[in-house]
Amino acid sequence: MTTQSGARSAGLDPAAARAVLDGPAVDRALTRIAHEILERTGGAEDAVLLGIPTRGAVLGRRLGELISRFEGHAVPVGSLDVTMYRDDLRLKPARPLRRTEIPTGGVDGRLVILVDDVLFSGRTVRAALDALGDLGRPRAIQLAVLVDRGHRQLPIRADYVGKNLPTSMREAVEVHLSETDGRDCVLLGIKAGA
Amino acid sequence: MAKRHLLSTADLTVDDANLILDTAQELASVAGRAIKKLPTLRGRTVVNLFFEDSTRTRISFETAAKRLSADVINFSAKGSSVSKGESLKDTALTLEAMGADAVVVRHWASGGAHRLANAGWIRSSVVNAGDGTHEHPTQALLDAFTLRQRLGSVAGRHVAIVGDVLHSRVARSNVHLLATLGAEVTLVAPPTLLPLGVEHWPCASSYELDPILPKCDAVMMLRVQRERMNQAFFPTEREYSRRYGLQAARMALLPQHAVVMHPGPMNRGLEISAEVADSVRSTVTEQVANGVSVRMAVLYLLLGGAESAIGNDEEGSAR
Amino acid sequence: MSGTSYVIKGARVLGEESRDLYVSDGAFAEAAPRGAKVIDADGCIALPGLVDLHTHLREPGREDAETVLTGTRAAAAGGFTAVHAMANTDPVADTAGVVEQVWRLGREAGYCDVRPVGAVTAGLKGERLAELGAMADSAARVRVFSDDGHCVSDAALMRRALEYVKAFGGVVAQHAQEPRLTEGAQMNEGELSGVLGLQGWPAVAEEAIIARDVLLAAHTGSKLHVCHLSTAGSVEIVRWAKSRGYPVTAEVTPHHLLLTEDLIRGYDPVYKVNPPLRSAADVEAVRAGLADGTIDAVATDHAPHPVEAKDCEWAVAAMGMVGLETALSVVQRTMVETGLLDWAGVADRMSARPARIGSVTGQGRSVATGEPANLVLIDPAAARVIEPGALYSLSHNTPYAGMKLPGAVVVTLLHGSATVLDGRVVER
């Protein structure tokens, strides 16, 4: 029962990894997403940002800060751990849970924007939709991701994408953020042992 | 190798214990939601196998399992083949045939849960819900959870455990767990109710309560069985209550922040006065609520994954 | 039965220089009889046939656990030529009828001299004396009386029993267990019992009874035998009693010579036994007591139980373990390999003295011309991993399963006739 400090790290063979986004590029992508959110939601009046831990939650906080800077009002930001709703629980040892923090005011009748670092199979988002359903009834749910690497296994798409990144199944994508990993970047490489 | 069972708090490392408590912390929020249910253990079967009456513990485990969407089968000694002389082994084989994924077992015999887990009768996980006068690990976990909630931390805190330590599974489990979590424990009891060799336990002991109280962050009062009196463990209820019971006057010796705990059911007027039991220091009702969260955490960590999370380093995976 | 003659070539009698032994007409002979079968005993130790003072053969009543036949076959396999069958059968061996039945079954089986032990009190109830004289006068000629499994805790009753058996040279073998101090007791009382939450069985419960009984033996001038003593304190009391010249003897079981309470940590009832496994210090003390002769005999307390009596929770499991087929190996491991006893000492503690205590004629004698040919040949260099399923005993509740123990019985002769040859029990 060892708690993970940083989620999904150490999966990449460091020698074979290359940065596809550097720090400034990550900043630019987030800024663009924040503007798109404001544009598409008409000022994000009833929006709630829910990041999926670990890095999705960090990205959600950053997006919240950007939006309040651009628009002058704060957007409620929280986190939604989807571990208990995952469909692959029985393939791995039970995982430690991350924080779920629903902002006061809840999600009922609001526009919930889920935030995650990488969109891949879509299974995490599916779990998040189930988790949200147990928490209340949002008016609508949207999805923002920093990287969409393709290979969807479910009929799910993102509303806001920082970077579309074509990958092969042998490859792995890792998002590093200064809050959790010391610096901002997105790495693409070969899975260790693959 | 993963530990599939929770039999004793002595088996838990500090990381194990903290993972259970952290997980319980997250799961506690489920109690406050409109839909108090998670889909995690859908399709899994949890059997509550109770060879001894304990409605409180059984309901707590049952609630925990149901909040995780597990199917729950209650199998109690009363009105079943267990009371008709069916052996633990045959009962275990029946449960195995029914496809139990976890067996939560309360047994009147010390080591009952160990036997069920290790005799080779079943493959399911075994959770010890109290075995004789040996251990009651989930009670200790919920006590630690309550301490953490009330005091912020367990490490470095001083906890007195008062009463019939000799016959108390709650005391044994708490001594191991609190020591693992870095608390300082003092057992307080008359010499007749302290086990032989207690000086080798990871705690201190005392025959007197009053000198201990001023340095306590928490006092845990143990239930005293009235029949112990007839076995000459103490002379009368009155004398026991006077020397080891917690009344308002004695509670005043505690520091302001200190809490009073009791695993329940309480003997009001014997080990704890009504005034103390109902005071703001008392955590008795929180302990009950926390019991569900902690038991959810244990069931999730034992059954939620491909194998138990206890004792495992999770492998990271890039995606 | 005594028809076969043997030449045993190169046996080391009591571990001494190897020589040839001759057996004819049930006794050791001066020279090789014509047509004698040759047994190659090169490297083997020869001891007089072993005598067990404490065996539960379970018949009559619990033939699902053991019978006189299966138990004596196990005994022969372990090198024994005489066993004392304990009285706690169903019905209890408290009448001439029952002891004669057991004695006769032993004779019919032909694997050991079976010496029935008579109950001290009727029905082992500890209330009134059984008909000790009738049992003594019966065909079984009972000399050892014991309520084993129960303690004769009533001091007045114990005194009378000791006095009464003087009439026929009997001995009272006491199961020393103060009943009030051991109500509900599950294991040795100590640090571990506290940790495991198993009710403690204090050493004082054994020692208090032994202390009282040695004083009663002195007072009555009658023979007391202390069954399966297990604590350092018990050894001290017996040593003191002997130093005063009191008529006291004592036995220790193989398991108390080797095993400690630490084995109980996993709650496996195969380790549940009465008296309980004790501490390492107690093991040291009983070994020392056996070495210096304070403890007279090794007695197996062979206690067979059916599977269901052990395949259960600790608290409801039966007490006891089988021991006939492993006793000699355990003694070799704990006493010979440690240098505490030589083979002559083993013969003394496992044959001569128990035969004397039990007044067993024709057993426990020396390996010399004219003496009855009761003999065991041991290969001391052999080593075997104990497999419960391979035991001759009907029950398999051995605490040594999977353990590697030294020594193997190669041949056992009972009154000149082989009960074990090539390490296998001879079929009859």
JSON list of N, CA, C and O in Angstrom, two decimals, chain B residues 194-241:
[
{"chain": "B", "resi": 194, "resn": "LEU", "atom": "N", "xyz": [-4.41, -6.97, 33.44]},
{"chain": "B", "resi": 194, "resn": "LEU", "atom": "CA", "xyz": [-3.31, -6.73, 32.51]},
{"chain": "B", "resi": 194, "resn": "LEU", "atom": "C", "xyz": [-2.71, -8.09, 32.13]},
{"chain": "B", "resi": 194, "resn": "LEU", "atom": "O", "xyz": [-2.48, -8.91, 33.00]},
{"chain": "B", "resi": 195, "resn": "PRO", "atom": "N", "xyz": [-2.47, -8.33, 30.85]},
{"chain": "B", "resi": 195, "resn": "PRO", "atom": "CA", "xyz": [-1.88, -9.62, 30.47]},
{"chain": "B", "resi": 195, "resn": "PRO", "atom": "C", "xyz": [-0.46, -9.77, 30.99]},
{"chain": "B", "resi": 195, "resn": "PRO", "atom": "O", "xyz": [0.27, -8.79, 31.14]},
{"chain": "B", "resi": 196, "resn": "LEU", "atom": "N", "xyz": [-0.09, -11.03, 31.22]},
{"chain": "B", "resi": 196, "resn": "LEU", "atom": "CA", "xyz": [1.29, -11.32, 31.59]},
{"chain": "B", "resi": 196, "resn": "LEU", "atom": "C", "xyz": [2.20, -10.90, 30.43]},
{"chain": "B", "resi": 196, "resn": "LEU", "atom": "O", "xyz": [1.85, -11.07, 29.28]},
{"chain": "B", "resi": 197, "resn": "GLY", "atom": "N", "xyz": [3.35, -10.33, 30.75]},
{"chain": "B", "resi": 197, "resn": "GLY", "atom": "CA", "xyz": [4.30, -9.97, 29.70]},
{"chain": "B", "resi": 197, "resn": "GLY", "atom": "C", "xyz": [3.98, -8.66, 29.03]},
{"chain": "B", "resi": 197, "resn": "GLY", "atom": "O", "xyz": [4.56, -8.31, 28.01]},
{"chain": "B", "resi": 198, "resn": "VAL", "atom": "N", "xyz": [3.04, -7.90, 29.59]},
{"chain": "B", "resi": 198, "resn": "VAL", "atom": "CA", "xyz": [2.64, -6.64, 28.97]},
{"chain": "B", "resi": 198, "resn": "VAL", "atom": "C", "xyz": [3.82, -5.65, 28.93]},
{"chain": "B", "resi": 198, "resn": "VAL", "atom": "O", "xyz": [3.85, -4.74, 28.10]},
{"chain": "B", "resi": 199, "resn": "GLU", "atom": "N", "xyz": [4.81, -5.89, 29.78]},
{"chain": "B", "resi": 199, "resn": "GLU", "atom": "CA", "xyz": [5.98, -5.00, 29.79]},
{"chain": "B", "resi": 199, "resn": "GLU", "atom": "C", "xyz": [6.78, -5.12, 28.49]},
{"chain": "B", "resi": 199, "resn": "GLU", "atom": "O", "xyz": [7.59, -4.26, 28.18]},
{"chain": "B", "resi": 200, "resn": "HIS", "atom": "N", "xyz": [6.52, -6.18, 27.73]},
{"chain": "B", "resi": 200, "resn": "HIS", "atom": "CA", "xyz": [7.22, -6.32, 26.45]},
{"chain": "B", "resi": 200, "resn": "HIS", "atom": "C", "xyz": [6.40, -5.76, 25.28]},
{"chain": "B", "resi": 200, "resn": "HIS", "atom": "O", "xyz": [6.83, -5.81, 24.14]},
{"chain": "B", "resi": 201, "resn": "TRP", "atom": "N", "xyz": [5.21, -5.30, 25.56]},
{"chain": "B", "resi": 201, "resn": "TRP", "atom": "CA", "xyz": [4.38, -4.70, 24.50]},
{"chain": "B", "resi": 201, "resn": "TRP", "atom": "C", "xyz": [4.94, -3.30, 24.19]},
{"chain": "B", "resi": 201, "resn": "TRP", "atom": "O", "xyz": [5.58, -2.68, 25.04]},
{"chain": "B", "resi": 202, "resn": "PRO", "atom": "N", "xyz": [4.64, -2.81, 22.99]},
{"chain": "B", "resi": 202, "resn": "PRO", "atom": "CA", "xyz": [5.16, -1.48, 22.64]},
{"chain": "B", "resi": 202, "resn": "PRO", "atom": "C", "xyz": [4.36, -0.36, 23.30]},
{"chain": "B", "resi": 202, "resn": "PRO", "atom": "O", "xyz": [3.82, 0.51, 22.62]},
{"chain": "B", "resi": 203, "resn": "CYS", "atom": "N", "xyz": [4.27, -0.40, 24.62]},
{"chain": "B", "resi": 203, "resn": "CYS", "atom": "CA", "xyz": [3.50, 0.61, 25.33]},
{"chain": "B", "resi": 203, "resn": "CYS", "atom": "C", "xyz": [3.91, 0.57, 26.80]},
{"chain": "B", "resi": 203, "resn": "CYS", "atom": "O", "xyz": [4.65, -0.30, 27.22]},
{"chain": "B", "resi": 204, "resn": "ALA", "atom": "N", "xyz": [3.41, 1.56, 27.56]},
{"chain": "B", "resi": 204, "resn": "ALA", "atom": "CA", "xyz": [3.64, 1.56, 29.01]},
{"chain": "B", "resi": 204, "resn": "ALA", "atom": "C", "xyz": [2.39, 1.01, 29.68]},
{"chain": "B", "resi": 204, "resn": "ALA", "atom": "O", "xyz": [1.38, 0.77, 29.02]},
{"chain": "B", "resi": 205, "resn": "SER", "atom": "N", "xyz": [2.48, 0.76, 30.98]},
{"chain": "B", "resi": 205, "resn": "SER", "atom": "CA", "xyz": [1.27, 0.34, 31.69]},
{"chain": "B", "resi": 205, "resn": "SER", "atom": "C", "xyz": [1.27, 0.94, 33.09]},
{"chain": "B", "resi": 205, "resn": "SER", "atom": "O", "xyz": [2.33, 1.30, 33.62]},
{"chain": "B", "resi": 206, "resn": "SER", "atom": "N", "xyz": [0.08, 1.05, 33.64]},
{"chain": "B", "resi": 206, "resn": "SER", "atom": "CA", "xyz": [-0.07, 1.66, 34.96]},
{"chain": "B", "resi": 206, "resn": "SER", "atom": "C", "xyz": [-1.26, 1.03, 35.67]},
{"chain": "B", "resi": 206, "resn": "SER", "atom": "O", "xyz": [-2.24, 0.63, 35.03]},
{"chain": "B", "resi": 207, "resn": "TYR", "atom": "N", "xyz": [-1.17, 0.93, 36.99]},
{"chain": "B", "resi": 207, "resn": "TYR", "atom": "CA", "xyz": [-2.30, 0.45, 37.78]},
{"chain": "B", "resi": 207, "resn": "TYR", "atom": "C", "xyz": [-3.20, 1.61, 38.21]},
{"chain": "B", "resi": 207, "resn": "TYR", "atom": "O", "xyz": [-4.25, 1.39, 38.77]},
{"chain": "B", "resi": 208, "resn": "GLU", "atom": "N", "xyz": [-2.74, 2.83, 37.97]},
{"chain": "B", "resi": 208, "resn": "GLU", "atom": "CA", "xyz": [-3.49, 4.00, 38.42]},
{"chain": "B", "resi": 208, "resn": "GLU", "atom": "C", "xyz": [-3.85, 4.89, 37.25]},
{"chain": "B", "resi": 208, "resn": "GLU", "atom": "O", "xyz": [-3.05, 5.12, 36.35]},
{"chain": "B", "resi": 209, "resn": "LEU", "atom": "N", "xyz": [-5.04, 5.44, 37.31]},
{"chain": "B", "resi": 209, "resn": "LEU", "atom": "CA", "xyz": [-5.52, 6.26, 36.20]},
{"chain": "B", "resi": 209, "resn": "LEU", "atom": "C", "xyz": [-5.18, 7.75, 36.39]},
{"chain": "B", "resi": 209, "resn": "LEU", "atom": "O", "xyz": [-4.72, 8.42, 35.45]},
{"chain": "B", "resi": 210, "resn": "ASP", "atom": "N", "xyz": [-5.38, 8.24, 37.59]},
{"chain": "B", "resi": 210, "resn": "ASP", "atom": "CA", "xyz": [-5.27, 9.70, 37.82]},
{"chain": "B", "resi": 210, "resn": "ASP", "atom": "C", "xyz": [-3.93, 10.31, 37.39]},
{"chain": "B", "resi": 210, "resn": "ASP", "atom": "O", "xyz": [-3.92, 11.37, 36.76]},
{"chain": "B", "resi": 211, "resn": "PRO", "atom": "N", "xyz": [-2.80, 9.68, 37.70]},
{"chain": "B", "resi": 211, "resn": "PRO", "atom": "CA", "xyz": [-1.53, 10.31, 37.31]},
{"chain": "B", "resi": 211, "resn": "PRO", "atom": "C", "xyz": [-1.33, 10.35, 35.79]},
{"chain": "B", "resi": 211, "resn": "PRO", "atom": "O", "xyz": [-0.51, 11.12, 35.29]},
{"chain": "B", "resi": 212, "resn": "ILE", "atom": "N", "xyz": [-2.04, 9.51, 35.06]},
{"chain": "B", "resi": 212, "resn": "ILE", "atom": "CA", "xyz": [-1.85, 9.41, 33.62]},
{"chain": "B", "resi": 212, "resn": "ILE", "atom": "C", "xyz": [-2.64, 10.49, 32.87]},
{"chain": "B", "resi": 212, "resn": "ILE", "atom": "O", "xyz": [-2.20, 11.01, 31.85]},
{"chain": "B", "resi": 213, "resn": "LEU", "atom": "N", "xyz": [-3.80, 10.81, 33.42]},
{"chain": "B", "resi": 213, "resn": "LEU", "atom": "CA", "xyz": [-4.75, 11.65, 32.67]},
{"chain": "B", "resi": 213, "resn": "LEU", "atom": "C", "xyz": [-4.21, 13.01, 32.23]},
{"chain": "B", "resi": 213, "resn": "LEU", "atom": "O", "xyz": [-4.45, 13.43, 31.10]},
{"chain": "B", "resi": 214, "resn": "PRO", "atom": "N", "xyz": [-3.46, 13.74, 33.08]},
{"chain": "B", "resi": 214, "resn": "PRO", "atom": "CA", "xyz": [-3.05, 15.09, 32.67]},
{"chain": "B", "resi": 214, "resn": "PRO", "atom": "C", "xyz": [-2.20, 15.14, 31.41]},
{"chain": "B", "resi": 214, "resn": "PRO", "atom": "O", "xyz": [-2.15, 16.17, 30.74]},
{"chain": "B", "resi": 215, "resn": "LYS", "atom": "N", "xyz": [-1.53, 14.02, 31.05]},
{"chain": "B", "resi": 215, "resn": "LYS", "atom": "CA", "xyz": [-0.69, 14.07, 29.84]},
{"chain": "B", "resi": 215, "resn": "LYS", "atom": "C", "xyz": [-1.34, 13.40, 28.63]},
{"chain": "B", "resi": 215, "resn": "LYS", "atom": "O", "xyz": [-0.70, 13.19, 27.60]},
{"chain": "B", "resi": 216, "resn": "CYS", "atom": "N", "xyz": [-2.63, 13.07, 28.77]},
{"chain": "B", "resi": 216, "resn": "CYS", "atom": "CA", "xyz": [-3.28, 12.34, 27.69]},
{"chain": "B", "resi": 216, "resn": "CYS", "atom": "C", "xyz": [-3.89, 13.26, 26.63]},
{"chain": "B", "resi": 216, "resn": "CYS", "atom": "O", "xyz": [-4.50, 14.27, 26.96]},
{"chain": "B", "resi": 217, "resn": "ASP", "atom": "N", "xyz": [-3.73, 12.87, 25.37]},
{"chain": "B", "resi": 217, "resn": "ASP", "atom": "CA", "xyz": [-4.47, 13.53, 24.31]},
{"chain": "B", "resi": 217, "resn": "ASP", "atom": "C", "xyz": [-5.79, 12.81, 24.06]},
{"chain": "B", "resi": 217, "resn": "ASP", "atom": "O", "xyz": [-6.71, 13.37, 23.48]},
{"chain": "B", "resi": 218, "resn": "ALA", "atom": "N", "xyz": [-5.82, 11.55, 24.45]},
{"chain": "B", "resi": 218, "resn": "ALA", "atom": "CA", "xyz": [-7.04, 10.76, 24.28]},
{"chain": "B", "resi": 218, "resn": "ALA", "atom": "C", "xyz": [-7.08, 9.66, 25.34]},
{"chain": "B", "resi": 218, "resn": "ALA", "atom": "O", "xyz": [-6.04, 9.12, 25.71]},
{"chain": "B", "resi": 219, "resn": "VAL", "atom": "N", "xyz": [-8.28, 9.37, 25.79]},
{"chain": "B", "resi": 219, "resn": "VAL", "atom": "CA", "xyz": [-8.48, 8.24, 26.71]},
{"chain": "B", "resi": 219, "resn": "VAL", "atom": "C", "xyz": [-9.48, 7.31, 26.06]},
{"chain": "B", "resi": 219, "resn": "VAL", "atom": "O", "xyz": [-10.55, 7.74, 25.62]},
{"chain": "B", "resi": 220, "resn": "MET", "atom": "N", "xyz": [-9.10, 6.06, 25.98]},
{"chain": "B", "resi": 220, "resn": "MET", "atom": "CA", "xyz": [-9.97, 5.06, 25.38]},
{"chain": "B", "resi": 220, "resn": "MET", "atom": "C", "xyz": [-10.48, 4.18, 26.50]},
{"chain": "B", "resi": 220, "resn": "MET", "atom": "O", "xyz": [-9.69, 3.49, 27.15]},
{"chain": "B", "resi": 221, "resn": "MET", "atom": "N", "xyz": [-11.77, 4.20, 26.75]},
{"chain": "B", "resi": 221, "resn": "MET", "atom": "CA", "xyz": [-12.33, 3.39, 27.83]},
{"chain": "B", "resi": 221, "resn": "MET", "atom": "C", "xyz": [-12.81, 2.06, 27.24]},
{"chain": "B", "resi": 221, "resn": "MET", "atom": "O", "xyz": [-13.53, 2.04, 26.24]},
{"chain": "B", "resi": 222, "resn": "LEU", "atom": "N", "xyz": [-12.39, 0.97, 27.87]},
{"chain": "B", "resi": 222, "resn": "LEU", "atom": "CA", "xyz": [-12.80, -0.35, 27.38]},
{"chain": "B", "resi": 222, "resn": "LEU", "atom": "C", "xyz": [-14.04, -0.82, 28.12]},
{"chain": "B", "resi": 222, "resn": "LEU", "atom": "O", "xyz": [-14.23, -0.52, 29.29]},
{"chain": "B", "resi": 223, "resn": "ARG", "atom": "N", "xyz": [-14.84, -1.58, 27.42]},
{"chain": "B", "resi": 223, "resn": "ARG", "atom": "CA", "xyz": [-16.03, -2.13, 28.04]},
{"chain": "B", "resi": 223, "resn": "ARG", "atom": "C", "xyz": [-15.62, -3.20, 29.06]},
{"chain": "B", "resi": 223, "resn": "ARG", "atom": "O", "xyz": [-14.75, -4.02, 28.80]},
{"chain": "B", "resi": 224, "resn": "VAL", "atom": "N", "xyz": [-16.25, -3.15, 30.22]},
{"chain": "B", "resi": 224, "resn": "VAL", "atom": "CA", "xyz": [-15.97, -4.15, 31.26]},
{"chain": "B", "resi": 224, "resn": "VAL", "atom": "C", "xyz": [-17.15, -5.10, 31.35]},
{"chain": "B", "resi": 224, "resn": "VAL", "atom": "O", "xyz": [-18.29, -4.68, 31.53]},
{"chain": "B", "resi": 225, "resn": "GLN", "atom": "N", "xyz": [-16.86, -6.39, 31.18]},
{"chain": "B", "resi": 225, "resn": "GLN", "atom": "CA", "xyz": [-17.93, -7.38, 31.30]},
{"chain": "B", "resi": 225, "resn": "GLN", "atom": "C", "xyz": [-18.24, -7.58, 32.78]},
{"chain": "B", "resi": 225, "resn": "GLN", "atom": "O", "xyz": [-17.35, -7.83, 33.57]},
{"chain": "B", "resi": 226, "resn": "ARG", "atom": "N", "xyz": [-19.51, -7.51, 33.09]},
{"chain": "B", "resi": 226, "resn": "ARG", "atom": "CA", "xyz": [-19.89, -7.63, 34.50]},
{"chain": "B", "resi": 226, "resn": "ARG", "atom": "C", "xyz": [-19.52, -9.00, 35.08]},
{"chain": "B", "resi": 226, "resn": "ARG", "atom": "O", "xyz": [-19.23, -9.13, 36.26]},
{"chain": "B", "resi": 227, "resn": "GLU", "atom": "N", "xyz": [-19.51, -10.03, 34.23]},
{"chain": "B", "resi": 227, "resn": "GLU", "atom": "CA", "xyz": [-19.23, -11.37, 34.78]},
{"chain": "B", "resi": 227, "resn": "GLU", "atom": "C", "xyz": [-17.78, -11.54, 35.24]},
{"chain": "B", "resi": 227, "resn": "GLU", "atom": "O", "xyz": [-17.48, -12.48, 35.96]},
{"chain": "B", "resi": 228, "resn": "ARG", "atom": "N", "xyz": [-16.91, -10.61, 34.85]},
{"chain": "B", "resi": 228, "resn": "ARG", "atom": "CA", "xyz": [-15.51, -10.71, 35.32]},
{"chain": "B", "resi": 228, "resn": "ARG", "atom": "C", "xyz": [-15.45, -10.62, 36.84]},
{"chain": "B", "resi": 228, "resn": "ARG", "atom": "O", "xyz": [-14.51, -11.11, 37.46]},
{"chain": "B", "resi": 229, "resn": "MET", "atom": "N", "xyz": [-16.44, -9.93, 37.39]},
{"chain": "B", "resi": 229, "resn": "MET", "atom": "CA", "xyz": [-16.50, -9.76, 38.84]},
{"chain": "B", "resi": 229, "resn": "MET", "atom": "C", "xyz": [-16.56, -11.12, 39.53]},
{"chain": "B", "resi": 229, "resn": "MET", "atom": "O", "xyz": [-15.89, -11.36, 40.52]},
{"chain": "B", "resi": 230, "resn": "ASN", "atom": "N", "xyz": [-17.39, -12.00, 38.95]},
{"chain": "B", "resi": 230, "resn": "ASN", "atom": "CA", "xyz": [-17.56, -13.32, 39.56]},
{"chain": "B", "resi": 230, "resn": "ASN", "atom": "C", "xyz": [-16.30, -14.17, 39.44]},
{"chain": "B", "resi": 230, "resn": "ASN", "atom": "O", "xyz": [-16.11, -15.14, 40.15]},
{"chain": "B", "resi": 231, "resn": "GLN", "atom": "N", "xyz": [-15.44, -13.81, 38.49]},
{"chain": "B", "resi": 231, "resn": "GLN", "atom": "CA", "xyz": [-14.18, -14.55, 38.34]},
{"chain": "B", "resi": 231, "resn": "GLN", "atom": "C", "xyz": [-13.07, -13.88, 39.12]},
{"chain": "B", "resi": 231, "resn": "GLN", "atom": "O", "xyz": [-11.90, -14.14, 38.89]},
{"chain": "B", "resi": 232, "resn": "ALA", "atom": "N", "xyz": [-13.46, -13.01, 40.03]},
{"chain": "B", "resi": 232, "resn": "ALA", "atom": "CA", "xyz": [-12.53, -12.38, 40.97]},
{"chain": "B", "resi": 232, "resn": "ALA", "atom": "C", "xyz": [-11.48, -11.49, 40.31]},
{"chain": "B", "resi": 232, "resn": "ALA", "atom": "O", "xyz": [-10.40, -11.30, 40.83]},
{"chain": "B", "resi": 233, "resn": "PHE", "atom": "N", "xyz": [-11.80, -10.93, 39.13]},
{"chain": "B", "resi": 233, "resn": "PHE", "atom": "CA", "xyz": [-10.86, -9.98, 38.52]},
{"chain": "B", "resi": 233, "resn": "PHE", "atom": "C", "xyz": [-10.91, -8.62, 39.23]},
{"chain": "B", "resi": 233, "resn": "PHE", "atom": "O", "xyz": [-9.95, -7.89, 39.24]},
{"chain": "B", "resi": 234, "resn": "PHE", "atom": "N", "xyz": [-12.10, -8.30, 39.77]},
{"chain": "B", "resi": 234, "resn": "PHE", "atom": "CA", "xyz": [-12.21, -7.14, 40.65]},
{"chain": "B", "resi": 234, "resn": "PHE", "atom": "C", "xyz": [-13.35, -7.39, 41.61]},
{"chain": "B", "resi": 234, "resn": "PHE", "atom": "O", "xyz": [-14.24, -8.21, 41.34]},
{"chain": "B", "resi": 235, "resn": "PRO", "atom": "N", "xyz": [-13.35, -6.69, 42.76]},
{"chain": "B", "resi": 235, "resn": "PRO", "atom": "CA", "xyz": [-14.30, -7.05, 43.81]},
{"chain": "B", "resi": 235, "resn": "PRO", "atom": "C", "xyz": [-15.76, -6.68, 43.50]},
{"chain": "B", "resi": 235, "resn": "PRO", "atom": "O", "xyz": [-16.63, -7.54, 43.54]},
{"chain": "B", "resi": 236, "resn": "THR", "atom": "N", "xyz": [-15.99, -5.41, 43.20]},
{"chain": "B", "resi": 236, "resn": "THR", "atom": "CA", "xyz": [-17.37, -4.98, 42.94]},
{"chain": "B", "resi": 236, "resn": "THR", "atom": "C", "xyz": [-17.35, -3.95, 41.82]},
{"chain": "B", "resi": 236, "resn": "THR", "atom": "O", "xyz": [-16.33, -3.34, 41.53]},
{"chain": "B", "resi": 237, "resn": "GLU", "atom": "N", "xyz": [-18.52, -3.76, 41.21]},
{"chain": "B", "resi": 237, "resn": "GLU", "atom": "CA", "xyz": [-18.64, -2.72, 40.18]},
{"chain": "B", "resi": 237, "resn": "GLU", "atom": "C", "xyz": [-18.31, -1.36, 40.76]},
{"chain": "B", "resi": 237, "resn": "GLU", "atom": "O", "xyz": [-17.68, -0.52, 40.11]},
{"chain": "B", "resi": 238, "resn": "ARG", "atom": "N", "xyz": [-18.77, -1.16, 42.00]},
{"chain": "B", "resi": 238, "resn": "ARG", "atom": "CA", "xyz": [-18.56, 0.14, 42.62]},
{"chain": "B", "resi": 238, "resn": "ARG", "atom": "C", "xyz": [-17.06, 0.44, 42.75]},
{"chain": "B", "resi": 238, "resn": "ARG", "atom": "O", "xyz": [-16.59, 1.51, 42.42]},
{"chain": "B", "resi": 239, "resn": "GLU", "atom": "N", "xyz": [-16.32, -0.58, 43.23]},
{"chain": "B", "resi": 239, "resn": "GLU", "atom": "CA", "xyz": [-14.88, -0.35, 43.40]},
{"chain": "B", "resi": 239, "resn": "GLU", "atom": "C", "xyz": [-14.20, -0.15, 42.05]},
{"chain": "B", "resi": 239, "resn": "GLU", "atom": "O", "xyz": [-13.32, 0.70, 41.91]},
{"chain": "B", "resi": 240, "resn": "TYR", "atom": "N", "xyz": [-14.60, -0.93, 41.06]},
{"chain": "B", "resi": 240, "resn": "TYR", "atom": "CA", "xyz": [-14.00, -0.76, 39.74]},
{"chain": "B", "resi": 240, "resn": "TYR", "atom": "C", "xyz": [-14.25, 0.64, 39.22]},
{"chain": "B", "resi": 240, "resn": "TYR", "atom": "O", "xyz": [-13.34, 1.35, 38.75]},
{"chain": "B", "resi": 241, "resn": "SER", "atom": "N", "xyz": [-15.51, 1.05, 39.31]},
{"chain": "B", "resi": 241, "resn": "SER", "atom": "CA", "xyz": [-15.90, 2.35, 38.80]},
{"chain": "B", "resi": 241, "resn": "SER", "atom": "C", "xyz": [-15.13, 3.47, 39.50]},
{"chain": "B", "resi": 241, "resn": "SER", "atom": "O", "xyz": [-14.69, 4.43, 38.88]}
]
